[in-house]
mmCIF file of N, CA, C and O in Angstrom:
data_model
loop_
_atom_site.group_PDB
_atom_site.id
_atom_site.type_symbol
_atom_site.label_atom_id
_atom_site.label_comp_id
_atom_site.label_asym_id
_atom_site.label_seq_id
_atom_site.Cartn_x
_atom_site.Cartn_y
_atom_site.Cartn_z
ATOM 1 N N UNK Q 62 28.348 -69.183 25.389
ATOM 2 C CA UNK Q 62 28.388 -69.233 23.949
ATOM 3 C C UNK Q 62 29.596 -70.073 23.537
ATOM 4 O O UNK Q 62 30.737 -69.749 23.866
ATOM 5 N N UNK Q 63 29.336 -71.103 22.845
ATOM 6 C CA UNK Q 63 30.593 -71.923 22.628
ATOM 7 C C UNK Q 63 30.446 -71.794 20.862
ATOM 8 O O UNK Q 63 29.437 -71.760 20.158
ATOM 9 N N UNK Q 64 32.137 -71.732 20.453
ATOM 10 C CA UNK Q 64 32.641 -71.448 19.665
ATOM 11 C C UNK Q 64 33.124 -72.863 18.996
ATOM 12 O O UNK Q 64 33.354 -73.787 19.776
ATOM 13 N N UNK Q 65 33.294 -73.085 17.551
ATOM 14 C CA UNK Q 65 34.190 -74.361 17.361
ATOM 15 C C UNK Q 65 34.727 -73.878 15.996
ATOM 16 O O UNK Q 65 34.096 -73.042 15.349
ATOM 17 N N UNK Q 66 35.900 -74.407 15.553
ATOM 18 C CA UNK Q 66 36.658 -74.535 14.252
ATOM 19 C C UNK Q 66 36.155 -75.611 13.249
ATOM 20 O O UNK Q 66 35.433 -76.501 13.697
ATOM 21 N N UNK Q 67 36.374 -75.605 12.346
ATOM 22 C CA UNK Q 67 35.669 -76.571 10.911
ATOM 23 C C UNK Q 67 35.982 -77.992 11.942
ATOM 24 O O UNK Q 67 34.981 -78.633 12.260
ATOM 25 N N UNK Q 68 36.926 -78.333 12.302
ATOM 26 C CA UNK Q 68 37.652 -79.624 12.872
ATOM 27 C C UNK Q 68 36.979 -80.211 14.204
ATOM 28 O O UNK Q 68 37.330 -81.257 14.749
ATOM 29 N N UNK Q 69 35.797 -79.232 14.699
ATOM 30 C CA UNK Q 69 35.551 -79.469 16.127
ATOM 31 C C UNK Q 69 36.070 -78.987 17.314
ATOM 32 O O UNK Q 69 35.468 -78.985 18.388
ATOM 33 N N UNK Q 70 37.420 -78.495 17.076
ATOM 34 C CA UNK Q 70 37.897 -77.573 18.144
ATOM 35 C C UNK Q 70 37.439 -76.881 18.707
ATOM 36 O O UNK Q 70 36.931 -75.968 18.057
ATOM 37 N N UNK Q 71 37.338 -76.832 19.757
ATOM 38 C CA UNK Q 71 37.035 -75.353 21.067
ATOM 39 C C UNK Q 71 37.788 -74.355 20.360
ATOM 40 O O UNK Q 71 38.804 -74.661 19.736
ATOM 41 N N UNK Q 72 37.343 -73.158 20.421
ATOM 42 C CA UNK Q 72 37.999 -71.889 20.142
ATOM 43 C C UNK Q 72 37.479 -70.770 20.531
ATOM 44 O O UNK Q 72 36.451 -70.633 19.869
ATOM 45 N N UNK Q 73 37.652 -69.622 21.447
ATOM 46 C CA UNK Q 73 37.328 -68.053 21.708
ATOM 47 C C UNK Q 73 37.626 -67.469 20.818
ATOM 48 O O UNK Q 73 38.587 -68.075 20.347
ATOM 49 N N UNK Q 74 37.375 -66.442 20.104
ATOM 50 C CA UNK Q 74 38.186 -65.278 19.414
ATOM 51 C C UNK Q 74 38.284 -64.295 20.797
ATOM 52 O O UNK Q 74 37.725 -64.088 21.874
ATOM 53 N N UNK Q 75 39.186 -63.937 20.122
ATOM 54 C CA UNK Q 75 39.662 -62.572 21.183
ATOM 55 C C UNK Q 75 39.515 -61.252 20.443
ATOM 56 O O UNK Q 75 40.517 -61.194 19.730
ATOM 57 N N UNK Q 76 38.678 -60.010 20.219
ATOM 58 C CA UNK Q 76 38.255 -59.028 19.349
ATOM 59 C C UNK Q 76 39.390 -58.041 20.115
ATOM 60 O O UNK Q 76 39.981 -58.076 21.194
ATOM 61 N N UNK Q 77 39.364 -57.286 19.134
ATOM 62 C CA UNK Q 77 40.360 -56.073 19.282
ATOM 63 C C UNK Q 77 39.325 -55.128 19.443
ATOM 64 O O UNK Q 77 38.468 -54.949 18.578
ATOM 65 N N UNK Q 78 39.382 -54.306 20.877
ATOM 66 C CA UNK Q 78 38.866 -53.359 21.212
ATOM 67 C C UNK Q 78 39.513 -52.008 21.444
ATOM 68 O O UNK Q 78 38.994 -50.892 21.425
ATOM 69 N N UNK Q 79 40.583 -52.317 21.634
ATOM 70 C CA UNK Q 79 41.249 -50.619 21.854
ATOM 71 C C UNK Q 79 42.892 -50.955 21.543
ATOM 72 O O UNK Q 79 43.403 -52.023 21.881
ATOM 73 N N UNK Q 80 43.541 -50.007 20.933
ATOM 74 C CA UNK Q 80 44.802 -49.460 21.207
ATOM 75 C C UNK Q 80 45.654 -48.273 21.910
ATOM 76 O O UNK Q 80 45.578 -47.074 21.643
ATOM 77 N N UNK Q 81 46.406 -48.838 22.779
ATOM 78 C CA UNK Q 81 46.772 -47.548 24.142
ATOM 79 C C UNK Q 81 47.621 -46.710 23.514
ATOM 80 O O UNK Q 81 48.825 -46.932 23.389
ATOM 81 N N UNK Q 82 46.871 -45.446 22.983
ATOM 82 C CA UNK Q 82 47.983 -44.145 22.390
ATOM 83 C C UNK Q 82 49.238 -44.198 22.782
ATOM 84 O O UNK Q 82 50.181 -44.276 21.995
ATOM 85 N N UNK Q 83 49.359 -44.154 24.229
ATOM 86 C CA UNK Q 83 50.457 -43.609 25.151
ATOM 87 C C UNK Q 83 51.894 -44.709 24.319
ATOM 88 O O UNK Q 83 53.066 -44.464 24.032
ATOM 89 N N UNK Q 84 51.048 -45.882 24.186
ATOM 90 C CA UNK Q 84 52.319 -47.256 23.853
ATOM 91 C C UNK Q 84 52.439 -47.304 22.796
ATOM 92 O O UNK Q 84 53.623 -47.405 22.477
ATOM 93 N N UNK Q 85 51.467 -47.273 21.645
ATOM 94 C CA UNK Q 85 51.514 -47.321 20.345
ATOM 95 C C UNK Q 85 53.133 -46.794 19.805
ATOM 96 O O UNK Q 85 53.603 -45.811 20.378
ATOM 97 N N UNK Q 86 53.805 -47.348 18.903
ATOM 98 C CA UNK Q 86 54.621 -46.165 17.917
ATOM 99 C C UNK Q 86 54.425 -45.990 16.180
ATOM 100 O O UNK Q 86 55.256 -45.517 15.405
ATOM 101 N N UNK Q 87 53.291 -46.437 15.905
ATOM 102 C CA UNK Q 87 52.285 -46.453 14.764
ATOM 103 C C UNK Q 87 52.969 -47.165 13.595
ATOM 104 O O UNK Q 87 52.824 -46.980 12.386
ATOM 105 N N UNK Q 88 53.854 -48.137 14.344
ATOM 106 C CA UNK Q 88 54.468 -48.681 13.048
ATOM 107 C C UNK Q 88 53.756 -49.433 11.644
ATOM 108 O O UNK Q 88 54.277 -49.179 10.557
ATOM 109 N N UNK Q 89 53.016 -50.007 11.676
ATOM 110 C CA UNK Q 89 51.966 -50.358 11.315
ATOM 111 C C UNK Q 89 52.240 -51.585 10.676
ATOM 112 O O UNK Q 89 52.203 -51.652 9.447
ATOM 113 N N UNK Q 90 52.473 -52.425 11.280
ATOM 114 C CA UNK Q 90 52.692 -54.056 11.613
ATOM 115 C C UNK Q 90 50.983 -54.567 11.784
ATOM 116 O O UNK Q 90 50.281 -55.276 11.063
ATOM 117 N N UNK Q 91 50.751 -53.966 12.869
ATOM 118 C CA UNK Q 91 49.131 -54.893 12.844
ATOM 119 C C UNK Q 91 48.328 -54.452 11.724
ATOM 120 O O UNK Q 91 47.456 -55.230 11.338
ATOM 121 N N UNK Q 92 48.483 -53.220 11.069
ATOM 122 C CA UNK Q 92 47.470 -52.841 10.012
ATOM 123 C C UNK Q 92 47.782 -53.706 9.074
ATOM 124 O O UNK Q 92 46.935 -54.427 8.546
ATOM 125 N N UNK Q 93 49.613 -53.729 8.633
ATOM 126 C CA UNK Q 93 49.315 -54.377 7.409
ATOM 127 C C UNK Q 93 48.896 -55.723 7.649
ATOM 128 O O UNK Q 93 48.248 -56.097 6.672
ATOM 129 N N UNK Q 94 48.999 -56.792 8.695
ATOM 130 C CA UNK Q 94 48.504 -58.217 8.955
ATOM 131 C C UNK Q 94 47.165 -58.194 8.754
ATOM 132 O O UNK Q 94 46.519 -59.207 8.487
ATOM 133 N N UNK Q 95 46.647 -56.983 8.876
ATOM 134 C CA UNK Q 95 44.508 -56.956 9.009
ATOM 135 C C UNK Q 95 43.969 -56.879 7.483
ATOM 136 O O UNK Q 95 44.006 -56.039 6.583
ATOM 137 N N UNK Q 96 43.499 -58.058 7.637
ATOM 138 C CA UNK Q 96 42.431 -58.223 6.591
ATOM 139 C C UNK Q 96 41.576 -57.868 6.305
ATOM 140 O O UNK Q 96 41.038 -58.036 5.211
ATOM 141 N N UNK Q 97 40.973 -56.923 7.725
ATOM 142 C CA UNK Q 97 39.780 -56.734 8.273
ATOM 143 C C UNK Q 97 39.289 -55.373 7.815
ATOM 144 O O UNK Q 97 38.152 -55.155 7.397
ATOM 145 N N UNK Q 98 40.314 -54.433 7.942
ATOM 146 C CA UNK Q 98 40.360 -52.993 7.980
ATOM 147 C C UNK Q 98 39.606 -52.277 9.101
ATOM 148 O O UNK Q 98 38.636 -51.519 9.101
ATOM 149 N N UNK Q 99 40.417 -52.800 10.086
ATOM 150 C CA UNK Q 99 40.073 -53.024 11.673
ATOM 151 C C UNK Q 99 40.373 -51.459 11.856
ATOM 152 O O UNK Q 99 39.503 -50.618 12.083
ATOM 153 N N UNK Q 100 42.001 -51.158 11.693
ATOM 154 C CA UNK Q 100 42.551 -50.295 12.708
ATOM 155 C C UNK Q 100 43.084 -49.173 11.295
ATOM 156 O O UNK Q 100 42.917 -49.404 10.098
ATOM 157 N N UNK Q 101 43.606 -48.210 11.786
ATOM 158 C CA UNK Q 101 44.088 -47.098 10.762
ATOM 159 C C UNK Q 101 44.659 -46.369 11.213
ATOM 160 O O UNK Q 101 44.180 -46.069 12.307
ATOM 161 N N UNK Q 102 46.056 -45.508 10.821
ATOM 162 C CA UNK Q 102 46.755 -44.868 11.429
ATOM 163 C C UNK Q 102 46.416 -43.643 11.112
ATOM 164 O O UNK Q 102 45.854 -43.233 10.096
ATOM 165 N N UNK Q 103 46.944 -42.848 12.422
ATOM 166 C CA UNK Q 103 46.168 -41.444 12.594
ATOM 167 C C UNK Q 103 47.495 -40.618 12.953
ATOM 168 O O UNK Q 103 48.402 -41.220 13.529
ATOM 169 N N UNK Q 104 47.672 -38.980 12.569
ATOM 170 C CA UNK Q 104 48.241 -38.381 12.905
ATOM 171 C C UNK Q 104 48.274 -37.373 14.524
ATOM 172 O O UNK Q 104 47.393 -36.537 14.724
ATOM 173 N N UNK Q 105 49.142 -37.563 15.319
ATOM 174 C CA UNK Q 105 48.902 -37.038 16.393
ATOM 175 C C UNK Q 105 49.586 -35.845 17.212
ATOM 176 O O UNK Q 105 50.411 -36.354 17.970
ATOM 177 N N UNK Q 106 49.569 -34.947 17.302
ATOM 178 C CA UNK Q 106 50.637 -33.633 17.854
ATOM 179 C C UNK Q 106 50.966 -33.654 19.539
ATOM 180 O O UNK Q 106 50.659 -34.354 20.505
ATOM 181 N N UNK Q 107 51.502 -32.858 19.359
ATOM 182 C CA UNK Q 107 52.142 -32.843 20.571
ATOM 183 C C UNK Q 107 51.579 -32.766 21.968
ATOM 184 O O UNK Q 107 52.135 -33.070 23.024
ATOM 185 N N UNK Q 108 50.047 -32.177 21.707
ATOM 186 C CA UNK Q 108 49.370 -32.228 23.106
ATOM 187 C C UNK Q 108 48.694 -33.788 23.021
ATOM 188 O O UNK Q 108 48.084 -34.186 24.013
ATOM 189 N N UNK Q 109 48.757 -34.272 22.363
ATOM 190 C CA UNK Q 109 48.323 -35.773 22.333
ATOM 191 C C UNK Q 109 46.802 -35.952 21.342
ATOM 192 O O UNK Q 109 46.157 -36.984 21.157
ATOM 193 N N UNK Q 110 46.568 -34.736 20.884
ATOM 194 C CA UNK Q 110 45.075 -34.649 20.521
ATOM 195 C C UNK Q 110 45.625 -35.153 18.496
ATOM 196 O O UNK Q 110 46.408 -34.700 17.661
ATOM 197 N N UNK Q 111 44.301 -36.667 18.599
ATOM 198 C CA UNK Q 111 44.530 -37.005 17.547
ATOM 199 C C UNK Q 111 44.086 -36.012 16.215
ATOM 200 O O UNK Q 111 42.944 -35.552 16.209
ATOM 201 N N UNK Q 112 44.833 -35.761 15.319
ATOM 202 C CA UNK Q 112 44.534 -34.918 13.917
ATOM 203 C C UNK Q 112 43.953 -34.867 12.782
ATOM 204 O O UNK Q 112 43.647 -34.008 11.955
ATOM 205 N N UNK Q 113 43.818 -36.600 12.995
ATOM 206 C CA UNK Q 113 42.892 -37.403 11.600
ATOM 207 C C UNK Q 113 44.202 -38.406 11.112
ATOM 208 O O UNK Q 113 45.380 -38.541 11.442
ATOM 209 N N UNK Q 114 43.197 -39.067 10.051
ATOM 210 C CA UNK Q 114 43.489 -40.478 9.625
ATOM 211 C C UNK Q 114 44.599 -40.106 8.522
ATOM 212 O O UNK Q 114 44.439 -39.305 7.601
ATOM 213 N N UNK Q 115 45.661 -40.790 8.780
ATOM 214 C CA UNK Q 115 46.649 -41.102 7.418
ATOM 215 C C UNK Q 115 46.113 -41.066 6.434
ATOM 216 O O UNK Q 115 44.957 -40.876 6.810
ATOM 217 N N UNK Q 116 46.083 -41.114 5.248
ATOM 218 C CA UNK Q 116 46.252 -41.567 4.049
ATOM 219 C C UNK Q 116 47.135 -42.580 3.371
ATOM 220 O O UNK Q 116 47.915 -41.868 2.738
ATOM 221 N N UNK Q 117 47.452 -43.799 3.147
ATOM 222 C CA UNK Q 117 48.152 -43.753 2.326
ATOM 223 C C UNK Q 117 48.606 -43.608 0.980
ATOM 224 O O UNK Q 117 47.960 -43.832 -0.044
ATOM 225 N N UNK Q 118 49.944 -43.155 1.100
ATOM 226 C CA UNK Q 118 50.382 -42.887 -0.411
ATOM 227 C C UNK Q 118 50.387 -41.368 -0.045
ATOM 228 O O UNK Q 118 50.707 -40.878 -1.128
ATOM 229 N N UNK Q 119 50.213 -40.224 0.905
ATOM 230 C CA UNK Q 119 49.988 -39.028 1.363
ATOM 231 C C UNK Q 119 51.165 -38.362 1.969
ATOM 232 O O UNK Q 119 51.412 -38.624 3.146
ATOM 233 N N UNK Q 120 51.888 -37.574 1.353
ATOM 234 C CA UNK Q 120 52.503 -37.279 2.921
ATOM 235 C C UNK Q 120 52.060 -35.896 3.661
ATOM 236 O O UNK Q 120 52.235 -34.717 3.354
ATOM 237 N N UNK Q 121 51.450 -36.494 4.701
ATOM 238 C CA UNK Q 121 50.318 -35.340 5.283
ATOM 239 C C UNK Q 121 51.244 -34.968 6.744
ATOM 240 O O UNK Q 121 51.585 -35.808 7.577
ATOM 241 N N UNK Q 122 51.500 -33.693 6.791
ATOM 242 C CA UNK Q 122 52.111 -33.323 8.191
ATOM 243 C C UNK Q 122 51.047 -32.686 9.037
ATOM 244 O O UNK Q 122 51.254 -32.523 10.240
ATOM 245 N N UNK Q 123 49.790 -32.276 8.412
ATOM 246 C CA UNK Q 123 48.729 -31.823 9.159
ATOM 247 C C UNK Q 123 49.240 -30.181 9.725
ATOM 248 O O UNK Q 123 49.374 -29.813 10.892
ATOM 249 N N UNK Q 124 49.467 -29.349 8.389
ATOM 250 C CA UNK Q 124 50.162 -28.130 8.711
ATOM 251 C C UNK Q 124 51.148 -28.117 9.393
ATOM 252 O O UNK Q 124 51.288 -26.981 9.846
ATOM 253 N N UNK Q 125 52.193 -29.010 9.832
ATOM 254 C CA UNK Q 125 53.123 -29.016 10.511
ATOM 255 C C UNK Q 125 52.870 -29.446 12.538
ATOM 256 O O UNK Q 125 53.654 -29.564 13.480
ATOM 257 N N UNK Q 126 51.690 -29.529 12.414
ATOM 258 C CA UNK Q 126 51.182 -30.115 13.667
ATOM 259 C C UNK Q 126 51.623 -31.302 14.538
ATOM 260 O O UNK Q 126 51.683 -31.471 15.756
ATOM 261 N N UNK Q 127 52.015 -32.339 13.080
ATOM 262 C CA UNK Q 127 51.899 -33.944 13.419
ATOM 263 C C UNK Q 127 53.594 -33.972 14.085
ATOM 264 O O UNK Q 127 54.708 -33.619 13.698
ATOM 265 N N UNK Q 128 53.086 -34.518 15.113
ATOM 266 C CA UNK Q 128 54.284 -34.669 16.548
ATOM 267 C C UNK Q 128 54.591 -36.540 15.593
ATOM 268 O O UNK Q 128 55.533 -36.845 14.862
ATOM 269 N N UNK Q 129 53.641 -37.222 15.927
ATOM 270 C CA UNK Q 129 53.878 -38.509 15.603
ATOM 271 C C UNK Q 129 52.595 -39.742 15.131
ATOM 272 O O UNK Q 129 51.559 -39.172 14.788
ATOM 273 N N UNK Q 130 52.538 -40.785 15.086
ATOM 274 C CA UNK Q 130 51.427 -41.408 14.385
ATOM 275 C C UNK Q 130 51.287 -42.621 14.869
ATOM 276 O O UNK Q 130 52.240 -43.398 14.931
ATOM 277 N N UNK Q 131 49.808 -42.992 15.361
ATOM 278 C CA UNK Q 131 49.730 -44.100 16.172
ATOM 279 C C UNK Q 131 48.230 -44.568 15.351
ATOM 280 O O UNK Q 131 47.444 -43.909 14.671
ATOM 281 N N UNK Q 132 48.258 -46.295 15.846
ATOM 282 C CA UNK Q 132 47.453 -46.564 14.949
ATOM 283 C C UNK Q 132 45.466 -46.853 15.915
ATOM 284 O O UNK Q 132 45.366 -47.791 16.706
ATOM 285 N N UNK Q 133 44.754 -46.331 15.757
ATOM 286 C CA UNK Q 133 43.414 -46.695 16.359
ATOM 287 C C UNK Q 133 42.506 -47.420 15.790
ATOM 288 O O UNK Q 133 42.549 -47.538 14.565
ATOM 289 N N UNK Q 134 41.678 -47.944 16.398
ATOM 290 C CA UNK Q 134 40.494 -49.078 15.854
ATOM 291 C C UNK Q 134 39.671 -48.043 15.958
ATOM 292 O O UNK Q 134 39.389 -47.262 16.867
ATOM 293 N N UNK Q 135 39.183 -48.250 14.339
ATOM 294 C CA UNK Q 135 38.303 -47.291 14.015
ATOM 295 C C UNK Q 135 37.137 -47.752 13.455
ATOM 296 O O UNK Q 135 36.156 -47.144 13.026
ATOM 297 N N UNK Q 136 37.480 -49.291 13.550
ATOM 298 C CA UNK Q 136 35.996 -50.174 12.509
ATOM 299 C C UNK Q 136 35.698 -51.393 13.369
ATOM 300 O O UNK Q 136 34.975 -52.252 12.863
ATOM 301 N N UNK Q 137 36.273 -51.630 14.909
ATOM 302 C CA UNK Q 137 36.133 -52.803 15.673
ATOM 303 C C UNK Q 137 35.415 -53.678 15.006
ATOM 304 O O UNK Q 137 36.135 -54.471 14.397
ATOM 305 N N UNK Q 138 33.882 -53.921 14.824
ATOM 306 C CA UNK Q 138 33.198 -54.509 14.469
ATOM 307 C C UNK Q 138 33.190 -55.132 13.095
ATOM 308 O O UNK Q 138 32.264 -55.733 12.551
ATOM 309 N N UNK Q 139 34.470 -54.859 12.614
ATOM 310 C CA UNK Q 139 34.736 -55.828 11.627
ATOM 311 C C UNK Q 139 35.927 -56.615 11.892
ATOM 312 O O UNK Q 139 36.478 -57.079 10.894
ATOM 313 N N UNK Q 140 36.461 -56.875 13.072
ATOM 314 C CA UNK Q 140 37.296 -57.403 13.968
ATOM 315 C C UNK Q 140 36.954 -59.058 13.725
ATOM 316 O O UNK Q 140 35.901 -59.271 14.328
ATOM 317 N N UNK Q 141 37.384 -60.179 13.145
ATOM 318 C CA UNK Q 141 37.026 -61.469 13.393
ATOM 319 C C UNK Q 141 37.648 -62.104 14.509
ATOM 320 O O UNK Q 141 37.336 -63.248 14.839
ATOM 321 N N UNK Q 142 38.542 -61.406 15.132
ATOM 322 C CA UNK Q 142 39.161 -62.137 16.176
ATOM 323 C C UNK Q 142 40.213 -63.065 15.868
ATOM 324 O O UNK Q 142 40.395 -63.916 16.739
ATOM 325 N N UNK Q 143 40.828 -63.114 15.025
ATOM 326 C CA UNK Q 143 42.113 -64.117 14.510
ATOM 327 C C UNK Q 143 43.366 -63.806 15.290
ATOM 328 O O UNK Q 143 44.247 -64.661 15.380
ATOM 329 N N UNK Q 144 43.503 -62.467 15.932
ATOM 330 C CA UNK Q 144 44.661 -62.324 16.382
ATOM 331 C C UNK Q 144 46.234 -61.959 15.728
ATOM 332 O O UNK Q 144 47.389 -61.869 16.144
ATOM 333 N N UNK Q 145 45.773 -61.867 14.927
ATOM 334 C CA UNK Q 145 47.113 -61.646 13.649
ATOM 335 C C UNK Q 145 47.858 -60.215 14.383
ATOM 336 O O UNK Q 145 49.011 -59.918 14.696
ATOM 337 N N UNK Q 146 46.736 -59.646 14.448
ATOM 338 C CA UNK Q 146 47.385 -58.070 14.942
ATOM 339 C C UNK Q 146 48.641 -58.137 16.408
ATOM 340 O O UNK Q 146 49.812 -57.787 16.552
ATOM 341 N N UNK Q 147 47.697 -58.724 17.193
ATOM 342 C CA UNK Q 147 48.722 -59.167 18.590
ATOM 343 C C UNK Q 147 50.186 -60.007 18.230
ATOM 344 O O UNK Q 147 51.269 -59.794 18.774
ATOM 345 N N UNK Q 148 49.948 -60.855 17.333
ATOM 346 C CA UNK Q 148 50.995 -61.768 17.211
ATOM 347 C C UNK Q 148 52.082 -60.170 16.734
ATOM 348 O O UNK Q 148 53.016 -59.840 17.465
ATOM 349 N N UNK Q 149 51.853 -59.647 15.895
ATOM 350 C CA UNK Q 149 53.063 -59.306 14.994
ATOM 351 C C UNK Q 149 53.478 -57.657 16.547
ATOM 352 O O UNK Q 149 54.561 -57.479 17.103
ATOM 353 N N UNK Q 150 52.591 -57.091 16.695
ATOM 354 C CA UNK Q 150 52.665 -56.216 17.825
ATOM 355 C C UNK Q 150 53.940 -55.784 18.456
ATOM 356 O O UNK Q 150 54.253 -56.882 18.916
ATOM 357 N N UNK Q 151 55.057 -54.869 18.874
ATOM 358 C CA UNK Q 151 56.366 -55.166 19.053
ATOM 359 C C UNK Q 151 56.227 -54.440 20.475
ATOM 360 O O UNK Q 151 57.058 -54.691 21.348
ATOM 361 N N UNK Q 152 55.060 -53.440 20.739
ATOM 362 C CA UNK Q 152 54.874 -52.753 21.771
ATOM 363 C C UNK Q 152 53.530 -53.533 22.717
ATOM 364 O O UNK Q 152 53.172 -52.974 23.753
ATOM 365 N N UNK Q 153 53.027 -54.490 22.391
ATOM 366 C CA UNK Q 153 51.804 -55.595 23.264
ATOM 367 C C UNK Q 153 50.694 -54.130 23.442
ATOM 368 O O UNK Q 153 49.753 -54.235 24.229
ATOM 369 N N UNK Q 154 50.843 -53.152 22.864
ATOM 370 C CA UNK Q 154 50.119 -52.372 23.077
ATOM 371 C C UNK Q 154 48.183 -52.130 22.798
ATOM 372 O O UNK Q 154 47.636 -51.033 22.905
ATOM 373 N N UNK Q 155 47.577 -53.211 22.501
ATOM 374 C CA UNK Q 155 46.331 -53.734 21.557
ATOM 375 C C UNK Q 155 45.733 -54.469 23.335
ATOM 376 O O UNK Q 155 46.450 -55.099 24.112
ATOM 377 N N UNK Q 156 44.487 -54.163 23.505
ATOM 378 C CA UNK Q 156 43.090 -54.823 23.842
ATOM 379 C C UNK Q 156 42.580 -56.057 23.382
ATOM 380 O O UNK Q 156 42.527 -56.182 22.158
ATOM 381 N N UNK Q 157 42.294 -56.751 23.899
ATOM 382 C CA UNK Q 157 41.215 -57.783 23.055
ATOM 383 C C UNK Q 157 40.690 -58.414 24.060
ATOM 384 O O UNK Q 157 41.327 -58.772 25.051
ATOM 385 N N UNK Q 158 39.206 -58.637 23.830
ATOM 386 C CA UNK Q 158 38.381 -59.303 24.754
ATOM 387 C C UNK Q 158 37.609 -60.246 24.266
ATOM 388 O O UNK Q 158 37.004 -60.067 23.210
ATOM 389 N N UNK Q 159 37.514 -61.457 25.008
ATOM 390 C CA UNK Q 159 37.363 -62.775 24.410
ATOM 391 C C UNK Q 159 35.633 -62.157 23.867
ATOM 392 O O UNK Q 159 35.099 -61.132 24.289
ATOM 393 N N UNK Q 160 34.986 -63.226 22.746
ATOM 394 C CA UNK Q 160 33.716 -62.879 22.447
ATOM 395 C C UNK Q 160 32.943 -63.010 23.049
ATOM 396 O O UNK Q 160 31.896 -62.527 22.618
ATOM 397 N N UNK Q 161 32.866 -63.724 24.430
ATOM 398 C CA UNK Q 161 31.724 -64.224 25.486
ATOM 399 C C UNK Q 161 31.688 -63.156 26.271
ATOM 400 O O UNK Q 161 30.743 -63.067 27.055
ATOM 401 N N UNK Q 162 32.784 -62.029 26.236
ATOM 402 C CA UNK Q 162 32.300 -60.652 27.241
ATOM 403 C C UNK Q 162 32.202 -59.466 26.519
ATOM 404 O O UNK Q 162 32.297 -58.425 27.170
ATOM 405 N N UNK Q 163 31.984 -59.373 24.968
ATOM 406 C CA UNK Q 163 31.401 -58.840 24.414
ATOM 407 C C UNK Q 163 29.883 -58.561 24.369
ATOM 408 O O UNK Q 163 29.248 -59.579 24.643
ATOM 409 N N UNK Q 164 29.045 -57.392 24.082
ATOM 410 C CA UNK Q 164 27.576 -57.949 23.545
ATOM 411 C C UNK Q 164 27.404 -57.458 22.493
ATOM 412 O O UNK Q 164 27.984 -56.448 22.094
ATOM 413 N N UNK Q 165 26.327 -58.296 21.699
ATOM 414 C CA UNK Q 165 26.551 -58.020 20.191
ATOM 415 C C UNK Q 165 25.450 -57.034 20.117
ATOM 416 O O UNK Q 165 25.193 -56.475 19.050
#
């Protein structure tokens, strides 16, 4: 499957498929770069079991549960592949797999 830019360029996108809990620190650098409304930050406790989705504008402790907050792809498929998210990233903690080993 070959890809090109308005200009003729060769180009892959690279889709965002997963973010690694363990690395995450939910700063939320790639959310705000996403145009997409790719990824969303989630509240998470101490046994690691996620609690549900932020809000923003909320301040939700999740009954006092929430250990800390990491951000997950929760809408992949609206992922265009631009990469914005990786660039800004401070922990490289983000997936992405080129679109040719995707299936649609």
């Amino acid at each position: 499957m070959a890809y090109t830019t308005r200009d003729g360029s060769a180009w892959m996108p690279e889709y965002l498929t997963r973010i690694d809990a363990a690395t995450c620190i939910g700063c939320g650098r790639c959310y705000k770069v996403c145009s997409r409304d790719v990824m969303h930050l989630h509240g998470v406790d101490e046994a690691g079991q996620v609690l549900g989705r932020v809000e923003e504008g909320e301040d939700e402790d999740f009954d006092g549960e929430l250990n800390r907050m990491i951000m997950i792809v929760d809408h992949a498929g609206a992922c265009i592949g631009c990469g914005a998210c990786a660039r800004v990233c401070p922990k490289n903690c983000q997936t992405h797999v080129p679109a040719d080993r995707i299936a649609a």
